[in-house]
Short mmCIF file of C-alpha atoms in Angstrom, two decimals:
data_model
loop_
_atom_site.label_atom_id
_atom_site.label_comp_id
_atom_site.label_asym_id
_atom_site.label_seq_id
_atom_site.Cartn_x
_atom_site.Cartn_y
_atom_site.Cartn_z
CA MET A 24 47.56 116.47 -69.21
CA SER A 25 45.39 114.82 -66.58
CA ILE A 26 45.10 116.06 -63.02
CA GLU A 27 46.02 113.53 -60.35
CA LEU A 28 45.57 113.43 -56.61
CA ARG A 29 49.20 114.50 -56.15
CA HIS A 30 48.43 117.83 -57.83
CA LEU A 31 45.66 118.51 -55.32
CA ARG A 32 47.77 117.50 -52.33
CA CYS A 33 50.59 119.74 -53.53
CA PHE A 34 48.29 122.72 -54.01
CA LEU A 35 46.72 122.21 -50.56
CA ALA A 36 50.19 122.20 -49.00
CA ILE A 37 50.96 125.49 -50.76
CA ALA A 38 47.67 126.98 -49.58
CA ARG A 39 48.31 125.82 -46.02
CA GLU A 40 51.96 126.87 -45.77
CA ARG A 41 51.76 130.06 -47.89
CA SER A 42 55.25 129.20 -49.15
CA LEU A 43 56.58 126.97 -51.92
CA THR A 44 59.64 126.15 -49.82
CA ARG A 45 57.66 125.13 -46.74
CA ALA A 46 55.16 123.21 -48.87
CA ALA A 47 58.03 121.26 -50.44
CA ALA A 48 59.34 120.35 -47.00
CA THR A 49 56.00 118.95 -45.84
CA LEU A 50 55.31 116.74 -48.87
CA PRO A 51 58.35 116.08 -49.22
CA LEU A 52 59.34 117.35 -52.66
CA THR A 53 61.91 119.74 -54.02
CA GLN A 54 60.85 123.34 -54.48
CA PRO A 55 61.24 123.12 -58.28
CA ALA A 56 58.95 120.07 -58.30
CA VAL A 57 56.34 121.99 -56.29
CA SER A 58 56.59 124.94 -58.69
CA ARG A 59 56.17 122.67 -61.71
CA THR A 60 53.18 120.92 -60.18
CA LEU A 61 51.50 124.24 -59.39
CA ALA A 62 52.20 125.56 -62.90
CA ALA A 63 50.74 122.40 -64.46
CA LEU A 64 47.61 122.71 -62.35
CA GLU A 65 47.15 126.37 -63.28
CA ARG A 66 47.59 125.58 -66.98
CA HIS A 67 45.00 122.83 -66.79
CA LEU A 68 42.46 125.04 -65.01
CA GLY A 69 43.25 128.12 -67.07
CA VAL A 70 43.42 130.41 -64.02
CA ARG A 71 46.03 131.72 -61.61
CA LEU A 72 45.67 130.06 -58.24
CA VAL A 73 48.52 131.82 -56.46
CA ASP A 74 49.58 135.48 -56.41
CA ARG A 75 53.35 135.71 -56.18
CA SER A 76 53.56 139.49 -56.64
CA THR A 77 53.31 140.30 -52.95
CA HIS A 78 55.97 139.77 -50.31
CA HIS A 79 54.05 136.79 -48.98
CA LEU A 80 52.49 134.18 -51.24
CA GLU A 81 48.67 134.56 -51.31
CA LEU A 82 45.86 132.67 -52.97
CA THR A 83 43.87 134.44 -55.66
CA PRO A 84 40.05 134.43 -55.37
CA GLU A 85 40.08 131.51 -57.83
CA GLY A 86 42.70 129.81 -55.67
CA ARG A 87 40.58 130.15 -52.54
CA ALA A 88 37.56 128.71 -54.31
CA PHE A 89 39.60 125.82 -55.71
CA ARG A 90 41.19 125.14 -52.31
CA ASP A 91 37.80 124.28 -50.81
CA LYS A 92 36.93 121.96 -53.71
CA ALA A 93 40.35 120.30 -53.66
CA ALA A 94 40.18 119.74 -49.91
CA ALA A 95 36.75 118.13 -50.20
CA ALA A 96 37.97 115.87 -53.02
CA VAL A 97 41.07 114.74 -51.13
CA ALA A 98 39.08 114.15 -47.94
CA ALA A 99 36.53 112.06 -49.83
CA PHE A 100 39.28 109.98 -51.43
CA ASP A 101 41.08 109.39 -48.12
CA ASP A 102 37.81 108.46 -46.46
CA ALA A 103 36.88 106.01 -49.22
CA ILE A 104 40.11 104.02 -49.03
CA ASP A 105 40.41 103.91 -45.23
CA PRO A 106 39.54 100.30 -44.33
CA ALA A 107 38.80 101.24 -40.73
CA ARG A 108 35.88 103.38 -41.90
CA LEU A 109 34.25 100.92 -44.28
CA HIS A 110 32.04 99.32 -41.64
CA ARG A 111 32.08 101.97 -38.92
CA ARG A 112 32.33 105.36 -40.60
CA PRO A 113 32.05 108.15 -38.02
CA LEU A 114 29.90 111.21 -38.60
CA ARG A 115 32.17 114.24 -38.24
CA LEU A 116 30.32 117.30 -36.95
CA GLY A 117 32.14 120.62 -37.09
CA HIS A 118 31.52 123.85 -35.21
CA ALA A 119 33.48 127.07 -34.83
CA TRP A 120 32.34 127.68 -31.26
CA SER A 121 29.54 126.70 -28.86
CA ALA A 122 28.31 123.75 -30.98
CA PHE A 123 24.54 123.31 -30.34
CA GLY A 124 24.68 125.49 -27.24
CA PRO A 125 22.44 124.05 -24.50
CA TYR A 126 21.44 121.15 -26.76
CA THR A 127 25.02 119.89 -27.22
CA THR A 128 25.19 117.38 -24.37
CA PRO A 129 21.64 116.02 -24.88
CA LEU A 130 22.35 115.52 -28.57
CA LEU A 131 25.64 113.70 -27.98
CA ARG A 132 24.07 111.44 -25.34
CA ARG A 133 21.02 110.61 -27.45
CA TRP A 134 23.15 109.92 -30.51
CA GLN A 135 25.45 107.56 -28.65
CA ARG A 136 22.46 105.67 -27.28
CA GLU A 137 20.42 105.51 -30.51
CA HIS A 138 23.22 105.19 -33.11
CA PRO A 139 25.98 103.14 -31.46
CA ASP A 140 27.30 101.91 -34.81
CA THR A 141 27.97 105.45 -36.10
CA PRO A 142 30.26 107.40 -33.77
CA LEU A 143 29.59 111.15 -33.72
CA GLU A 144 32.84 113.15 -33.65
CA LEU A 145 32.43 116.78 -32.55
CA LEU A 146 35.27 118.88 -33.97
CA ARG A 147 35.96 122.56 -33.34
CA ILE A 148 37.41 124.17 -36.48
CA ASP A 149 38.01 127.92 -36.72
CA ASP A 150 36.65 128.45 -40.20
CA ARG A 151 33.59 130.18 -41.68
CA THR A 152 31.99 126.79 -42.45
CA ALA A 153 33.69 124.91 -39.58
CA GLY A 154 35.61 122.77 -42.06
CA LEU A 155 32.55 121.70 -44.08
CA ALA A 156 33.44 123.40 -47.37
CA ARG A 157 36.99 121.99 -47.15
CA GLY A 158 35.75 118.42 -46.62
CA GLU A 159 37.11 118.13 -43.07
CA VAL A 160 33.68 117.31 -41.62
CA ASP A 161 30.41 115.80 -42.84
CA ALA A 162 28.09 118.37 -41.23
CA ALA A 163 28.49 121.58 -39.27
CA VAL A 164 26.70 123.84 -36.84
CA LEU A 165 26.84 127.32 -38.38
CA ARG A 166 25.72 130.62 -36.87
CA GLY A 167 24.64 133.53 -38.99
CA PRO A 168 23.72 133.50 -42.68
CA VAL A 169 24.97 130.55 -44.76
CA ASP A 170 25.72 131.44 -48.38
CA THR A 171 28.43 128.94 -49.33
CA PRO A 172 27.53 127.22 -52.61
CA GLY A 173 26.84 123.49 -52.48
CA LEU A 174 25.59 123.36 -48.89
CA ALA A 175 22.15 122.29 -47.70
CA THR A 176 20.92 123.78 -44.42
CA GLN A 177 18.28 123.36 -41.75
CA LEU A 178 17.47 126.27 -39.46
CA LEU A 179 17.30 124.88 -35.92
CA PHE A 180 16.71 127.90 -33.68
CA THR A 181 17.75 131.50 -33.09
CA GLU A 182 19.78 132.85 -30.21
CA PRO A 183 19.64 136.29 -28.60
CA ARG A 184 22.87 138.25 -28.59
CA VAL A 185 24.84 139.21 -25.52
CA ALA A 186 27.56 141.74 -24.81
CA ALA A 187 30.88 140.44 -23.52
CA LEU A 188 32.74 142.89 -21.25
CA PRO A 189 35.87 142.94 -19.12
CA SER A 190 34.75 141.93 -15.64
CA ASP A 191 35.92 145.25 -14.19
CA ALA A 192 34.32 147.46 -16.89
CA PRO A 193 31.79 150.06 -15.64
CA LEU A 194 29.18 148.71 -18.09
CA ALA A 195 29.43 145.29 -16.45
CA ALA A 196 27.47 146.65 -13.48
CA ARG A 197 24.35 147.08 -15.61
CA PRO A 198 21.83 144.21 -15.89
CA ALA A 199 21.32 144.73 -19.64
CA LEU A 200 22.76 146.86 -22.45
CA THR A 201 21.99 148.25 -25.88
CA LEU A 202 24.20 148.44 -28.94
CA ALA A 203 24.47 152.20 -28.41
CA ASP A 204 25.94 151.55 -24.94
CA LEU A 205 28.81 149.72 -26.63
CA SER A 206 29.46 152.29 -29.37
CA PRO A 207 32.05 154.31 -27.41
CA GLU A 208 34.01 151.14 -26.62
CA PRO A 209 36.56 149.40 -28.86
CA ILE A 210 34.86 146.29 -30.26
CA VAL A 211 36.68 142.96 -30.57
CA VAL A 212 35.54 141.10 -33.70
CA ASN A 213 36.27 137.51 -34.71
CA THR A 214 36.55 137.93 -38.47
CA VAL A 215 37.04 134.22 -39.22
CA SER A 216 34.05 132.54 -37.61
CA GLY A 217 32.20 135.21 -35.62
CA THR A 218 28.78 136.72 -36.35
CA THR A 219 29.50 140.33 -35.38
CA ALA A 220 30.67 143.15 -37.65
CA PRO A 221 30.44 146.96 -37.48
CA GLY A 222 27.38 146.73 -39.74
CA LEU A 223 25.43 145.43 -36.73
CA TRP A 224 25.25 149.06 -35.54
CA HIS A 225 23.40 151.85 -37.31
CA SER A 226 25.70 153.93 -39.50
CA HIS A 227 25.51 156.94 -37.16
CA SER A 228 26.47 154.95 -34.05
CA ARG A 229 29.11 152.47 -35.19
CA PRO A 230 32.12 151.91 -32.91
CA ALA A 231 35.11 154.03 -33.84
CA THR A 232 37.64 151.30 -33.03
CA VAL A 233 37.53 147.63 -34.10
CA LEU A 234 40.10 145.04 -33.00
CA THR A 235 40.10 141.90 -35.14
CA VAL A 236 40.99 138.38 -33.98
CA ALA A 237 40.76 134.96 -35.65
CA ASN A 238 39.13 132.67 -33.07
CA THR A 239 37.03 132.56 -29.92
CA ASP A 240 39.99 132.00 -27.58
CA ASP A 241 41.74 135.16 -28.78
CA TRP A 242 38.41 137.02 -28.64
CA LEU A 243 37.95 136.12 -24.97
CA THR A 244 41.56 136.90 -24.11
CA ALA A 245 41.38 140.36 -25.69
CA ILE A 246 38.18 141.21 -23.84
CA ALA A 247 39.47 139.92 -20.50
CA ALA A 248 42.61 142.02 -20.97
CA GLY A 249 40.47 145.14 -21.25
CA ARG A 250 41.20 145.80 -24.92
CA GLY A 251 37.52 146.11 -25.81
CA ALA A 252 34.03 144.65 -25.64
CA GLY A 253 32.44 142.00 -27.81
CA VAL A 254 29.06 140.80 -29.06
CA SER A 255 28.15 137.14 -29.46
CA ALA A 256 25.31 134.64 -29.34
CA ALA A 257 23.86 133.79 -25.93
CA SER A 258 25.25 130.24 -25.87
CA THR A 259 28.76 131.68 -25.76
CA ALA A 260 28.10 132.73 -22.17
CA SER A 261 27.43 129.17 -21.02
CA MET A 262 29.80 127.32 -23.34
CA HIS A 263 32.75 129.71 -22.91
CA PRO A 264 32.79 131.12 -19.36
CA HIS A 265 35.88 133.16 -18.55
CA PRO A 266 36.88 134.61 -15.16
CA GLY A 267 37.77 137.93 -16.77
CA VAL A 268 34.65 138.29 -18.92
CA ILE A 269 31.08 139.26 -17.96
CA TYR A 270 28.15 138.62 -20.31
CA ARG A 271 25.12 140.91 -20.36
CA PRO A 272 21.92 140.71 -22.51
CA LEU A 273 21.66 143.07 -25.50
CA THR A 274 18.08 144.25 -25.71
CA ASP A 275 18.07 145.69 -29.23
CA ALA A 276 20.39 143.38 -31.21
CA PRO A 277 18.89 141.01 -33.79
CA PRO A 278 19.05 137.29 -32.89
CA VAL A 279 21.56 134.90 -34.45
CA PRO A 280 20.20 132.03 -36.59
CA VAL A 281 21.73 128.61 -35.86
CA HIS A 282 21.83 126.18 -38.80
CA LEU A 283 22.83 122.59 -39.29
CA ALA A 284 24.58 122.39 -42.68
CA TRP A 285 25.90 119.56 -44.85
CA ARG A 286 27.14 119.09 -48.40
CA ALA A 287 24.17 118.69 -50.71
CA ALA A 288 26.06 116.29 -52.99
CA ALA A 289 26.81 112.82 -51.55
CA PRO A 290 26.08 113.53 -47.86
CA HIS A 291 27.07 111.13 -45.10
CA PRO A 292 24.37 108.40 -44.80
CA ALA A 293 23.62 109.43 -41.20
CA VAL A 294 23.07 113.14 -41.88
CA GLY A 295 19.29 112.69 -42.12
CA ALA A 296 19.16 111.13 -38.67
CA LEU A 297 21.32 113.93 -37.26
CA VAL A 298 19.03 116.60 -38.72
CA ALA A 299 15.97 114.87 -37.29
CA LEU A 300 17.49 114.58 -33.81
CA ALA A 301 18.76 118.17 -33.81
CA ARG A 302 15.32 119.44 -34.85
CA GLU A 303 13.58 117.35 -32.19
CA LEU A 304 15.79 118.64 -29.39
CA SER A 305 15.67 122.30 -30.47
CA GLU A 306 11.87 122.28 -31.00
CA ARG A 307 11.33 120.67 -27.62
CA GLY A 308 13.44 123.42 -26.07
#
């Protein structure tokens, strides 16, 4: 059999909804048709994409890898046949939080002035690659190490880390902190797109309690509510101020690398210009 675009769209609906029934409703197809399409795709690929043994449907490791490739393929197809984009294709730039930090506004203004025929769309996507691996964007600002296959990267700058504390926490009265100062506190960790994990601390001083969240908004809310402290890059303090959160420098935490990333195969024609502008602004400081 040959795989068609409908197979990919069906699988992406399953991956998104985590349910054959809900996926069928969004397509719309019958549930048996969705099951047959998934089975045909798995037979063609020779792997199981979905684990149905648990109470909730989950993707297998092969399914997660294929989801990213399928999403990129569908996005490329939709982009190619959209007549509105043929002569004025925007450059979609993803980020999970804080974008280019202090360089965000200068970059957007310069781009609009120097590249008026290529709109730059800044999109926040809570994902490890800010939607890049799934084909939702053409380039992305990524913090931390980048090890996703198929991506090209340019290191732009590094950011110091800061501690994020409830505004009424005793530690908030100090001008600066160390990682050891935070060890007794519960630590709020964004496991989807954040750059902090218990491994940031030495093994003998790791926090005893870790609270996980899935995005920056929930991270800020948890800290403001007094459920714990957090660690982030310095630009978070300026890009995400919160009345219930105080940011303090961390004097002994390693800096966070900030990369511009894009798909190495068939990049958007304007990616080179974006890399050049981002480098110019970050090097100028």
